[in-house]
């Protein structure tokens, strides 16, 4: 059985993964209407992964005798200066999510909840990948040069790592 503190912080993560998904859809939509179809496709796929992360938390909370709550999600921004700004925001957001996962890990140690601690290990590794992939894209953009966004947009999907071998959502 999940203790209340762990249940609450896992529910906070449901909200954060759900917001991540919506944020990336908002960015994808911006990219799509601005002609960056590759960037949009990358972001839509990323949004799908975030939804899976949210579902993992929901299923885990319920499986352990808690009650997952679907929260209202705040409205993500809808305007961005340019593609570079979008990916800087992606990186910043992923760093925030990493810190958030680490807080949950710390709480599970405090509360001696080793089951949840174990459940979180996949997310710890996933965040390493998430940050690395955002950094790789920002580096690539620097290499290609801001004046060659056509090539960048055409090639961005080849930078997409295959979805991590996620434990199936039960
Ligand atoms: Fe996530
Ligand atoms: Fe993420």
Short mmCIF file of N, CA and C and ligand atoms in Angstrom, two decimals:
data_model
loop_
_atom_site.label_atom_id
_atom_site.label_comp_id
_atom_site.label_asym_id
_atom_site.label_seq_id
_atom_site.Cartn_x
_atom_site.Cartn_y
_atom_site.Cartn_z
N UNK A 1 0.85 -1.21 0.00
CA UNK A 1 0.00 0.00 0.00
C UNK A 1 0.89 1.26 0.00
N UNK A 2 0.56 2.17 -0.86
CA UNK A 2 1.33 3.43 -0.91
C UNK A 2 1.01 4.29 0.30
N UNK A 3 2.02 4.90 0.91
CA UNK A 3 1.67 5.86 1.95
C UNK A 3 1.24 7.17 1.28
N UNK A 4 0.53 7.98 2.07
CA UNK A 4 -0.13 9.17 1.52
C UNK A 4 0.87 10.13 0.87
N UNK A 5 2.01 10.31 1.53
CA UNK A 5 3.01 11.26 0.99
C UNK A 5 3.49 10.80 -0.38
N UNK A 6 3.77 9.49 -0.48
CA UNK A 6 4.28 8.96 -1.74
C UNK A 6 3.18 9.02 -2.80
N UNK A 7 1.96 8.69 -2.39
CA UNK A 7 0.83 8.75 -3.32
C UNK A 7 0.66 10.19 -3.87
N UNK A 8 0.73 11.16 -2.97
CA UNK A 8 0.54 12.55 -3.40
C UNK A 8 1.63 13.00 -4.37
N UNK A 9 2.87 12.64 -4.07
CA UNK A 9 3.95 13.11 -4.94
C UNK A 9 3.91 12.37 -6.29
N UNK A 10 3.42 11.13 -6.28
CA UNK A 10 3.25 10.43 -7.56
C UNK A 10 2.12 11.07 -8.37
N UNK A 11 1.08 11.50 -7.67
CA UNK A 11 0.00 12.21 -8.37
C UNK A 11 0.48 13.55 -8.93
N UNK A 12 1.39 14.19 -8.20
CA UNK A 12 1.99 15.42 -8.73
C UNK A 12 2.72 15.11 -10.04
N UNK A 13 3.34 13.94 -10.09
CA UNK A 13 4.05 13.57 -11.32
C UNK A 13 3.09 13.24 -12.46
N UNK A 14 1.92 12.72 -12.13
CA UNK A 14 0.88 12.51 -13.16
C UNK A 14 0.60 13.84 -13.84
N UNK A 15 0.46 14.86 -13.03
CA UNK A 15 0.18 16.20 -13.57
C UNK A 15 1.36 16.69 -14.43
N UNK A 16 2.57 16.46 -13.96
CA UNK A 16 3.74 16.99 -14.68
C UNK A 16 3.97 16.26 -15.99
N UNK A 17 3.73 14.95 -16.02
CA UNK A 17 3.89 14.22 -17.28
C UNK A 17 2.77 14.61 -18.25
N UNK A 18 1.57 14.80 -17.70
CA UNK A 18 0.44 15.23 -18.55
C UNK A 18 0.70 16.61 -19.14
N UNK A 19 1.23 17.50 -18.31
CA UNK A 19 1.57 18.83 -18.81
C UNK A 19 2.66 18.74 -19.87
N UNK A 20 3.66 17.88 -19.64
CA UNK A 20 4.73 17.71 -20.63
C UNK A 20 4.14 17.33 -21.98
N UNK A 21 3.20 16.41 -21.96
CA UNK A 21 2.57 15.96 -23.20
C UNK A 21 1.87 17.14 -23.90
N UNK A 22 1.09 17.88 -23.12
CA UNK A 22 0.39 19.03 -23.71
C UNK A 22 1.35 20.12 -24.20
N UNK A 23 2.42 20.33 -23.43
CA UNK A 23 3.40 21.34 -23.83
C UNK A 23 4.01 20.97 -25.19
N UNK A 24 4.35 19.70 -25.35
CA UNK A 24 4.98 19.30 -26.61
C UNK A 24 3.98 19.31 -27.77
N UNK A 25 2.72 19.04 -27.47
CA UNK A 25 1.70 19.17 -28.53
C UNK A 25 1.57 20.64 -28.94
N UNK A 26 1.59 21.53 -27.95
CA UNK A 26 1.49 22.97 -28.25
C UNK A 26 2.67 23.40 -29.12
N UNK A 27 3.86 22.91 -28.79
CA UNK A 27 5.05 23.25 -29.58
C UNK A 27 4.95 22.65 -30.98
N UNK A 28 4.45 21.42 -31.04
CA UNK A 28 4.31 20.74 -32.34
C UNK A 28 3.35 21.52 -33.24
N UNK A 29 2.26 21.97 -32.64
CA UNK A 29 1.26 22.70 -33.40
C UNK A 29 1.85 24.02 -33.94
N UNK A 30 2.62 24.69 -33.08
CA UNK A 30 3.30 25.92 -33.51
C UNK A 30 4.24 25.60 -34.69
N UNK A 31 5.02 24.52 -34.56
CA UNK A 31 5.97 24.16 -35.62
C UNK A 31 5.24 23.82 -36.91
N UNK A 32 4.13 23.13 -36.77
CA UNK A 32 3.36 22.71 -37.95
C UNK A 32 2.84 23.91 -38.73
N UNK A 33 2.27 24.86 -38.03
CA UNK A 33 1.71 26.00 -38.76
C UNK A 33 2.81 26.94 -39.28
N UNK A 34 4.03 26.76 -38.76
CA UNK A 34 5.13 27.58 -39.27
C UNK A 34 5.98 26.86 -40.32
N UNK A 35 5.49 25.71 -40.78
CA UNK A 35 6.15 25.03 -41.89
C UNK A 35 7.24 24.05 -41.52
N UNK A 36 7.43 23.81 -40.22
CA UNK A 36 8.48 22.87 -39.80
C UNK A 36 7.86 21.50 -39.55
N UNK A 37 7.65 20.76 -40.62
CA UNK A 37 6.93 19.49 -40.44
C UNK A 37 7.77 18.45 -39.72
N UNK A 38 9.09 18.47 -39.92
CA UNK A 38 9.95 17.51 -39.22
C UNK A 38 9.97 17.78 -37.73
N UNK A 39 10.14 19.05 -37.40
CA UNK A 39 10.14 19.44 -35.98
C UNK A 39 8.80 19.06 -35.34
N UNK A 40 7.72 19.32 -36.07
CA UNK A 40 6.39 19.00 -35.55
C UNK A 40 6.26 17.50 -35.29
N UNK A 41 6.74 16.70 -36.24
CA UNK A 41 6.64 15.24 -36.08
C UNK A 41 7.45 14.78 -34.87
N UNK A 42 8.63 15.36 -34.69
CA UNK A 42 9.46 15.01 -33.53
C UNK A 42 8.70 15.31 -32.24
N UNK A 43 8.11 16.50 -32.19
CA UNK A 43 7.42 16.92 -30.96
C UNK A 43 6.13 16.13 -30.71
N UNK A 44 5.40 15.80 -31.77
CA UNK A 44 4.19 14.98 -31.57
C UNK A 44 4.57 13.61 -31.01
N UNK A 45 5.65 13.02 -31.52
CA UNK A 45 6.10 11.72 -30.99
C UNK A 45 6.51 11.85 -29.54
N UNK A 46 7.19 12.94 -29.24
CA UNK A 46 7.62 13.18 -27.86
C UNK A 46 6.40 13.30 -26.95
N UNK A 47 5.38 13.98 -27.43
CA UNK A 47 4.15 14.15 -26.64
C UNK A 47 3.51 12.78 -26.36
N UNK A 48 3.53 11.89 -27.35
CA UNK A 48 2.99 10.53 -27.14
C UNK A 48 3.74 9.82 -26.02
N UNK A 49 5.07 9.98 -26.03
CA UNK A 49 5.86 9.32 -24.98
C UNK A 49 5.52 9.86 -23.60
N UNK A 50 5.30 11.18 -23.54
CA UNK A 50 4.97 11.78 -22.24
C UNK A 50 3.63 11.26 -21.73
N UNK A 51 2.71 11.04 -22.66
CA UNK A 51 1.41 10.50 -22.23
C UNK A 51 1.60 9.08 -21.64
N UNK A 52 2.50 8.32 -22.26
CA UNK A 52 2.79 6.98 -21.73
C UNK A 52 3.41 7.08 -20.33
N UNK A 53 4.29 8.08 -20.14
CA UNK A 53 4.86 8.27 -18.80
C UNK A 53 3.76 8.55 -17.77
N UNK A 54 2.83 9.42 -18.18
CA UNK A 54 1.73 9.75 -17.27
C UNK A 54 0.94 8.49 -16.92
N UNK A 55 0.65 7.68 -17.95
CA UNK A 55 -0.13 6.45 -17.70
C UNK A 55 0.61 5.47 -16.80
N UNK A 56 1.92 5.43 -16.94
CA UNK A 56 2.70 4.54 -16.06
C UNK A 56 2.48 4.92 -14.60
N UNK A 57 2.52 6.23 -14.32
CA UNK A 57 2.30 6.67 -12.94
C UNK A 57 0.87 6.37 -12.50
N UNK A 58 -0.08 6.63 -13.37
CA UNK A 58 -1.49 6.37 -13.01
C UNK A 58 -1.67 4.89 -12.65
N UNK A 59 -1.17 4.03 -13.53
CA UNK A 59 -1.36 2.58 -13.29
C UNK A 59 -0.62 2.13 -12.04
N UNK A 60 0.57 2.69 -11.84
CA UNK A 60 1.35 2.28 -10.66
C UNK A 60 0.64 2.68 -9.37
N UNK A 61 0.17 3.93 -9.32
CA UNK A 61 -0.53 4.40 -8.11
C UNK A 61 -1.72 3.49 -7.82
N UNK A 62 -2.50 3.20 -8.83
CA UNK A 62 -3.71 2.38 -8.63
C UNK A 62 -3.36 0.94 -8.23
N UNK A 63 -2.33 0.43 -8.87
CA UNK A 63 -1.91 -0.94 -8.58
C UNK A 63 -1.48 -1.10 -7.11
N UNK A 64 -0.93 -0.03 -6.55
CA UNK A 64 -0.40 -0.10 -5.18
C UNK A 64 -1.44 0.35 -4.15
N UNK A 65 -2.69 0.38 -4.55
CA UNK A 65 -3.75 0.68 -3.59
C UNK A 65 -4.02 2.16 -3.40
N UNK A 66 -3.41 3.00 -4.22
CA UNK A 66 -3.70 4.43 -4.14
C UNK A 66 -4.79 4.79 -5.13
N UNK A 67 -4.99 6.08 -5.34
CA UNK A 67 -5.98 6.52 -6.30
C UNK A 67 -5.35 7.61 -7.17
N UNK A 68 -5.15 7.28 -8.43
CA UNK A 68 -4.58 8.28 -9.34
C UNK A 68 -5.65 9.29 -9.71
N UNK A 69 -5.23 10.54 -9.74
CA UNK A 69 -6.18 11.62 -10.03
C UNK A 69 -5.75 12.34 -11.30
N UNK A 70 -6.70 12.53 -12.18
CA UNK A 70 -6.42 13.27 -13.40
C UNK A 70 -6.66 14.74 -13.13
N UNK A 71 -5.60 15.54 -13.11
CA UNK A 71 -5.77 16.94 -12.72
C UNK A 71 -6.12 17.83 -13.91
N UNK A 72 -6.53 19.06 -13.61
CA UNK A 72 -6.62 20.07 -14.66
C UNK A 72 -5.18 20.43 -15.02
N UNK A 73 -4.92 20.63 -16.29
CA UNK A 73 -3.56 20.96 -16.70
C UNK A 73 -3.51 22.43 -17.10
N UNK A 74 -2.42 23.09 -16.68
CA UNK A 74 -2.34 24.50 -17.04
C UNK A 74 -2.08 24.65 -18.55
N UNK A 75 -2.44 25.82 -19.05
CA UNK A 75 -2.37 26.03 -20.49
C UNK A 75 -0.92 26.27 -20.90
N UNK A 76 -0.41 25.48 -21.83
CA UNK A 76 0.98 25.71 -22.26
C UNK A 76 1.06 26.94 -23.16
N UNK A 77 2.26 27.50 -23.32
CA UNK A 77 2.41 28.64 -24.24
C UNK A 77 2.09 28.21 -25.67
N UNK A 78 1.64 29.17 -26.48
CA UNK A 78 1.30 28.81 -27.86
C UNK A 78 2.16 29.55 -28.88
N UNK A 79 2.96 30.49 -28.38
CA UNK A 79 3.84 31.25 -29.29
C UNK A 79 5.30 31.04 -28.90
N UNK A 80 6.14 30.87 -29.90
CA UNK A 80 7.57 30.72 -29.66
C UNK A 80 8.31 31.58 -30.66
N UNK A 81 9.48 32.05 -30.25
CA UNK A 81 10.24 32.95 -31.12
C UNK A 81 10.73 32.24 -32.36
N UNK A 82 11.30 31.06 -32.14
CA UNK A 82 11.85 30.29 -33.26
C UNK A 82 12.11 28.86 -32.77
N UNK A 83 12.60 28.03 -33.69
CA UNK A 83 12.79 26.62 -33.36
C UNK A 83 13.85 26.45 -32.26
N UNK A 84 14.87 27.29 -32.31
CA UNK A 84 15.91 27.20 -31.29
C UNK A 84 15.31 27.43 -29.89
N UNK A 85 14.45 28.43 -29.81
CA UNK A 85 13.82 28.69 -28.52
C UNK A 85 12.98 27.50 -28.07
N UNK A 86 12.29 26.87 -29.02
CA UNK A 86 11.48 25.69 -28.68
C UNK A 86 12.35 24.62 -28.01
N UNK A 87 13.49 24.31 -28.62
CA UNK A 87 14.30 23.22 -28.07
C UNK A 87 15.02 23.62 -26.79
N UNK A 88 15.32 24.91 -26.64
CA UNK A 88 15.86 25.35 -25.35
C UNK A 88 14.81 25.16 -24.25
N UNK A 89 13.55 25.43 -24.61
CA UNK A 89 12.46 25.23 -23.66
C UNK A 89 12.26 23.74 -23.36
N UNK A 90 12.42 22.90 -24.38
CA UNK A 90 12.31 21.45 -24.17
C UNK A 90 13.36 21.01 -23.15
N UNK A 91 14.60 21.47 -23.35
CA UNK A 91 15.68 21.08 -22.44
C UNK A 91 15.40 21.57 -21.02
N UNK A 92 14.98 22.83 -20.93
CA UNK A 92 14.69 23.39 -19.61
C UNK A 92 13.58 22.58 -18.91
N UNK A 93 12.57 22.23 -19.69
CA UNK A 93 11.46 21.47 -19.12
C UNK A 93 11.92 20.08 -18.68
N UNK A 94 12.73 19.44 -19.48
CA UNK A 94 13.22 18.10 -19.11
C UNK A 94 14.09 18.17 -17.85
N UNK A 95 14.86 19.24 -17.70
CA UNK A 95 15.67 19.39 -16.49
C UNK A 95 14.76 19.53 -15.26
N UNK A 96 13.67 20.24 -15.46
CA UNK A 96 12.68 20.39 -14.38
C UNK A 96 12.08 19.02 -14.02
N UNK A 97 11.75 18.23 -15.03
CA UNK A 97 11.16 16.91 -14.79
C UNK A 97 12.18 15.99 -14.10
N UNK A 98 13.43 16.08 -14.50
CA UNK A 98 14.47 15.27 -13.84
C UNK A 98 14.53 15.60 -12.36
N UNK A 99 14.52 16.89 -12.04
CA UNK A 99 14.56 17.30 -10.63
C UNK A 99 13.33 16.77 -9.90
N UNK A 100 12.21 16.78 -10.58
CA UNK A 100 10.97 16.32 -9.98
C UNK A 100 11.02 14.81 -9.68
N UNK A 101 11.54 14.04 -10.63
CA UNK A 101 11.70 12.59 -10.42
C UNK A 101 12.67 12.35 -9.25
N UNK A 102 13.76 13.11 -9.23
CA UNK A 102 14.74 12.93 -8.15
C UNK A 102 14.15 13.21 -6.77
N UNK A 103 13.24 14.19 -6.71
CA UNK A 103 12.58 14.47 -5.43
C UNK A 103 11.75 13.27 -4.98
N UNK A 104 11.11 12.61 -5.94
CA UNK A 104 10.29 11.44 -5.57
C UNK A 104 11.21 10.31 -5.08
N UNK A 105 12.32 10.14 -5.79
CA UNK A 105 13.28 9.11 -5.39
C UNK A 105 13.73 9.37 -3.94
N UNK A 106 14.07 10.62 -3.65
CA UNK A 106 14.53 10.97 -2.30
C UNK A 106 13.44 10.66 -1.26
N UNK A 107 12.20 10.98 -1.60
CA UNK A 107 11.11 10.71 -0.66
C UNK A 107 10.94 9.21 -0.40
N UNK A 108 11.07 8.42 -1.47
CA UNK A 108 10.88 6.97 -1.27
C UNK A 108 11.97 6.40 -0.34
N UNK A 109 13.16 6.99 -0.37
CA UNK A 109 14.21 6.52 0.54
C UNK A 109 13.87 6.92 1.98
N UNK A 110 13.43 8.16 2.12
CA UNK A 110 13.02 8.65 3.44
C UNK A 110 11.91 7.78 4.03
N UNK A 111 10.97 7.43 3.16
CA UNK A 111 9.80 6.67 3.62
C UNK A 111 10.02 5.16 3.57
N UNK A 112 11.22 4.76 3.18
CA UNK A 112 11.55 3.34 3.02
C UNK A 112 10.54 2.60 2.13
N UNK A 113 10.15 3.27 1.06
CA UNK A 113 9.23 2.64 0.10
C UNK A 113 10.08 2.12 -1.07
N UNK A 114 10.57 0.90 -0.90
CA UNK A 114 11.53 0.38 -1.89
C UNK A 114 10.85 -0.09 -3.17
N UNK A 115 9.58 -0.38 -3.09
CA UNK A 115 8.86 -0.76 -4.32
C UNK A 115 8.78 0.43 -5.27
N UNK A 116 8.37 1.56 -4.70
CA UNK A 116 8.27 2.76 -5.54
C UNK A 116 9.66 3.20 -6.01
N UNK A 117 10.62 3.05 -5.10
CA UNK A 117 12.00 3.37 -5.47
C UNK A 117 12.42 2.58 -6.70
N UNK A 118 12.08 1.32 -6.70
CA UNK A 118 12.42 0.44 -7.82
C UNK A 118 11.65 0.85 -9.09
N UNK A 119 10.37 1.14 -8.93
CA UNK A 119 9.54 1.59 -10.05
C UNK A 119 10.15 2.83 -10.71
N UNK A 120 10.76 3.70 -9.90
CA UNK A 120 11.27 4.97 -10.42
C UNK A 120 12.57 4.85 -11.21
N UNK A 121 13.25 3.72 -11.05
CA UNK A 121 14.57 3.62 -11.70
C UNK A 121 14.48 3.77 -13.22
N UNK A 122 13.41 3.26 -13.79
CA UNK A 122 13.24 3.42 -15.24
C UNK A 122 13.17 4.91 -15.60
N UNK A 123 12.46 5.68 -14.79
CA UNK A 123 12.32 7.12 -15.06
C UNK A 123 13.65 7.86 -14.87
N UNK A 124 14.45 7.41 -13.91
CA UNK A 124 15.75 8.04 -13.69
C UNK A 124 16.60 7.91 -14.96
N UNK A 125 16.63 6.73 -15.54
CA UNK A 125 17.41 6.51 -16.76
C UNK A 125 16.77 7.22 -17.95
N UNK A 126 15.46 7.21 -17.99
CA UNK A 126 14.74 7.88 -19.08
C UNK A 126 15.09 9.37 -19.10
N UNK A 127 15.19 9.98 -17.93
CA UNK A 127 15.51 11.42 -17.89
C UNK A 127 16.91 11.71 -18.38
N UNK A 128 17.83 10.78 -18.15
CA UNK A 128 19.19 10.97 -18.69
C UNK A 128 19.09 11.05 -20.22
N UNK A 129 18.30 10.14 -20.78
CA UNK A 129 18.12 10.11 -22.24
C UNK A 129 17.39 11.34 -22.76
N UNK A 130 16.36 11.74 -22.05
CA UNK A 130 15.55 12.88 -22.48
C UNK A 130 16.40 14.16 -22.55
N UNK A 131 17.23 14.36 -21.52
CA UNK A 131 18.07 15.55 -21.53
C UNK A 131 19.13 15.45 -22.62
N UNK A 132 19.70 14.26 -22.77
CA UNK A 132 20.74 14.09 -23.78
C UNK A 132 20.17 14.33 -25.17
N UNK A 133 18.96 13.87 -25.42
CA UNK A 133 18.44 14.03 -26.77
C UNK A 133 18.09 15.50 -27.06
N UNK A 134 17.61 16.23 -26.06
CA UNK A 134 17.36 17.66 -26.27
C UNK A 134 18.69 18.39 -26.53
N UNK A 135 19.73 18.04 -25.78
CA UNK A 135 21.03 18.69 -25.99
C UNK A 135 21.60 18.36 -27.36
N UNK A 136 21.41 17.11 -27.80
CA UNK A 136 21.93 16.71 -29.11
C UNK A 136 21.26 17.53 -30.22
N UNK A 137 19.98 17.79 -30.06
CA UNK A 137 19.27 18.57 -31.08
C UNK A 137 19.77 20.01 -31.11
N UNK A 138 19.96 20.58 -29.92
CA UNK A 138 20.46 21.96 -29.85
C UNK A 138 21.86 22.04 -30.49
N UNK A 139 22.69 21.04 -30.22
CA UNK A 139 24.04 21.00 -30.82
C UNK A 139 23.96 20.90 -32.34
N UNK A 140 23.06 20.05 -32.79
CA UNK A 140 22.90 19.84 -34.24
C UNK A 140 22.47 21.15 -34.92
N UNK A 141 21.58 21.85 -34.26
CA UNK A 141 21.09 23.10 -34.83
C UNK A 141 22.23 24.11 -34.97
N UNK A 142 23.12 24.10 -33.99
CA UNK A 142 24.28 24.98 -34.06
C UNK A 142 25.17 24.62 -35.24
N UNK A 143 25.33 23.31 -35.45
CA UNK A 143 26.19 22.84 -36.55
C UNK A 143 25.60 23.19 -37.91
N UNK A 144 24.32 22.93 -38.04
CA UNK A 144 23.66 23.17 -39.33
C UNK A 144 23.59 24.67 -39.60
N UNK A 145 23.44 25.42 -38.55
CA UNK A 145 23.36 26.88 -38.71
C UNK A 145 21.91 27.32 -38.84
N UNK A 146 21.61 28.43 -38.21
CA UNK A 146 20.23 28.90 -38.18
C UNK A 146 19.69 29.22 -39.57
N UNK A 147 20.61 29.45 -40.51
CA UNK A 147 20.13 29.81 -41.84
C UNK A 147 19.82 28.60 -42.70
N UNK A 148 20.01 27.44 -42.11
CA UNK A 148 19.70 26.25 -42.90
C UNK A 148 18.67 25.38 -42.20
N UNK A 149 17.57 26.03 -41.83
CA UNK A 149 16.54 25.32 -41.10
C UNK A 149 15.84 24.28 -41.97
N UNK A 150 15.93 24.45 -43.28
CA UNK A 150 15.32 23.46 -44.17
C UNK A 150 15.95 22.08 -43.93
N UNK A 151 17.27 22.04 -43.94
CA UNK A 151 17.97 20.77 -43.71
C UNK A 151 17.75 20.24 -42.30
N UNK A 152 17.80 21.15 -41.37
CA UNK A 152 17.58 20.73 -39.98
C UNK A 152 16.21 20.07 -39.83
N UNK A 153 15.20 20.73 -40.41
CA UNK A 153 13.83 20.21 -40.30
C UNK A 153 13.69 18.86 -41.03
N UNK A 154 14.39 18.74 -42.13
CA UNK A 154 14.32 17.50 -42.91
C UNK A 154 14.97 16.33 -42.14
N UNK A 155 16.04 16.64 -41.40
CA UNK A 155 16.83 15.57 -40.79
C UNK A 155 16.50 15.28 -39.33
N UNK A 156 15.69 16.12 -38.73
CA UNK A 156 15.53 16.00 -37.27
C UNK A 156 14.99 14.63 -36.85
N UNK A 157 14.14 14.03 -37.67
CA UNK A 157 13.57 12.75 -37.24
C UNK A 157 14.63 11.66 -37.15
N UNK A 158 15.72 11.84 -37.92
CA UNK A 158 16.78 10.83 -37.83
C UNK A 158 17.53 10.93 -36.50
N UNK A 159 17.33 12.04 -35.79
CA UNK A 159 17.96 12.18 -34.47
C UNK A 159 17.12 11.54 -33.38
N UNK A 160 15.93 11.09 -33.75
CA UNK A 160 15.03 10.55 -32.73
C UNK A 160 15.51 9.19 -32.28
N UNK A 161 15.70 9.05 -30.98
CA UNK A 161 16.11 7.73 -30.52
C UNK A 161 14.87 6.84 -30.49
N UNK A 162 15.05 5.53 -30.68
CA UNK A 162 13.88 4.66 -30.58
C UNK A 162 13.34 4.72 -29.16
N UNK A 163 12.04 4.62 -29.00
CA UNK A 163 11.44 4.69 -27.65
C UNK A 163 12.17 3.68 -26.76
N UNK A 164 12.54 4.15 -25.58
CA UNK A 164 13.30 3.31 -24.66
C UNK A 164 12.50 2.05 -24.36
N UNK A 165 13.24 0.97 -24.11
CA UNK A 165 12.56 -0.27 -23.80
C UNK A 165 11.77 -0.13 -22.51
N UNK A 166 10.63 0.44 -22.66
CA UNK A 166 9.84 0.76 -21.48
C UNK A 166 9.16 -0.50 -20.97
N UNK A 167 9.14 -0.66 -19.65
CA UNK A 167 8.31 -1.75 -19.14
C UNK A 167 6.87 -1.45 -19.58
N UNK A 168 6.18 -2.46 -20.10
CA UNK A 168 4.84 -2.22 -20.64
C UNK A 168 3.95 -1.63 -19.56
N UNK A 169 3.07 -0.72 -19.98
CA UNK A 169 2.08 -0.20 -19.06
C UNK A 169 1.15 -1.37 -18.73
N UNK A 170 1.01 -1.74 -17.45
CA UNK A 170 0.21 -2.93 -17.15
C UNK A 170 -1.26 -2.75 -17.52
FE1 LIG B 1 8.25 12.22 -19.14
FE1 LIG B 2 10.27 13.93 -21.17
#
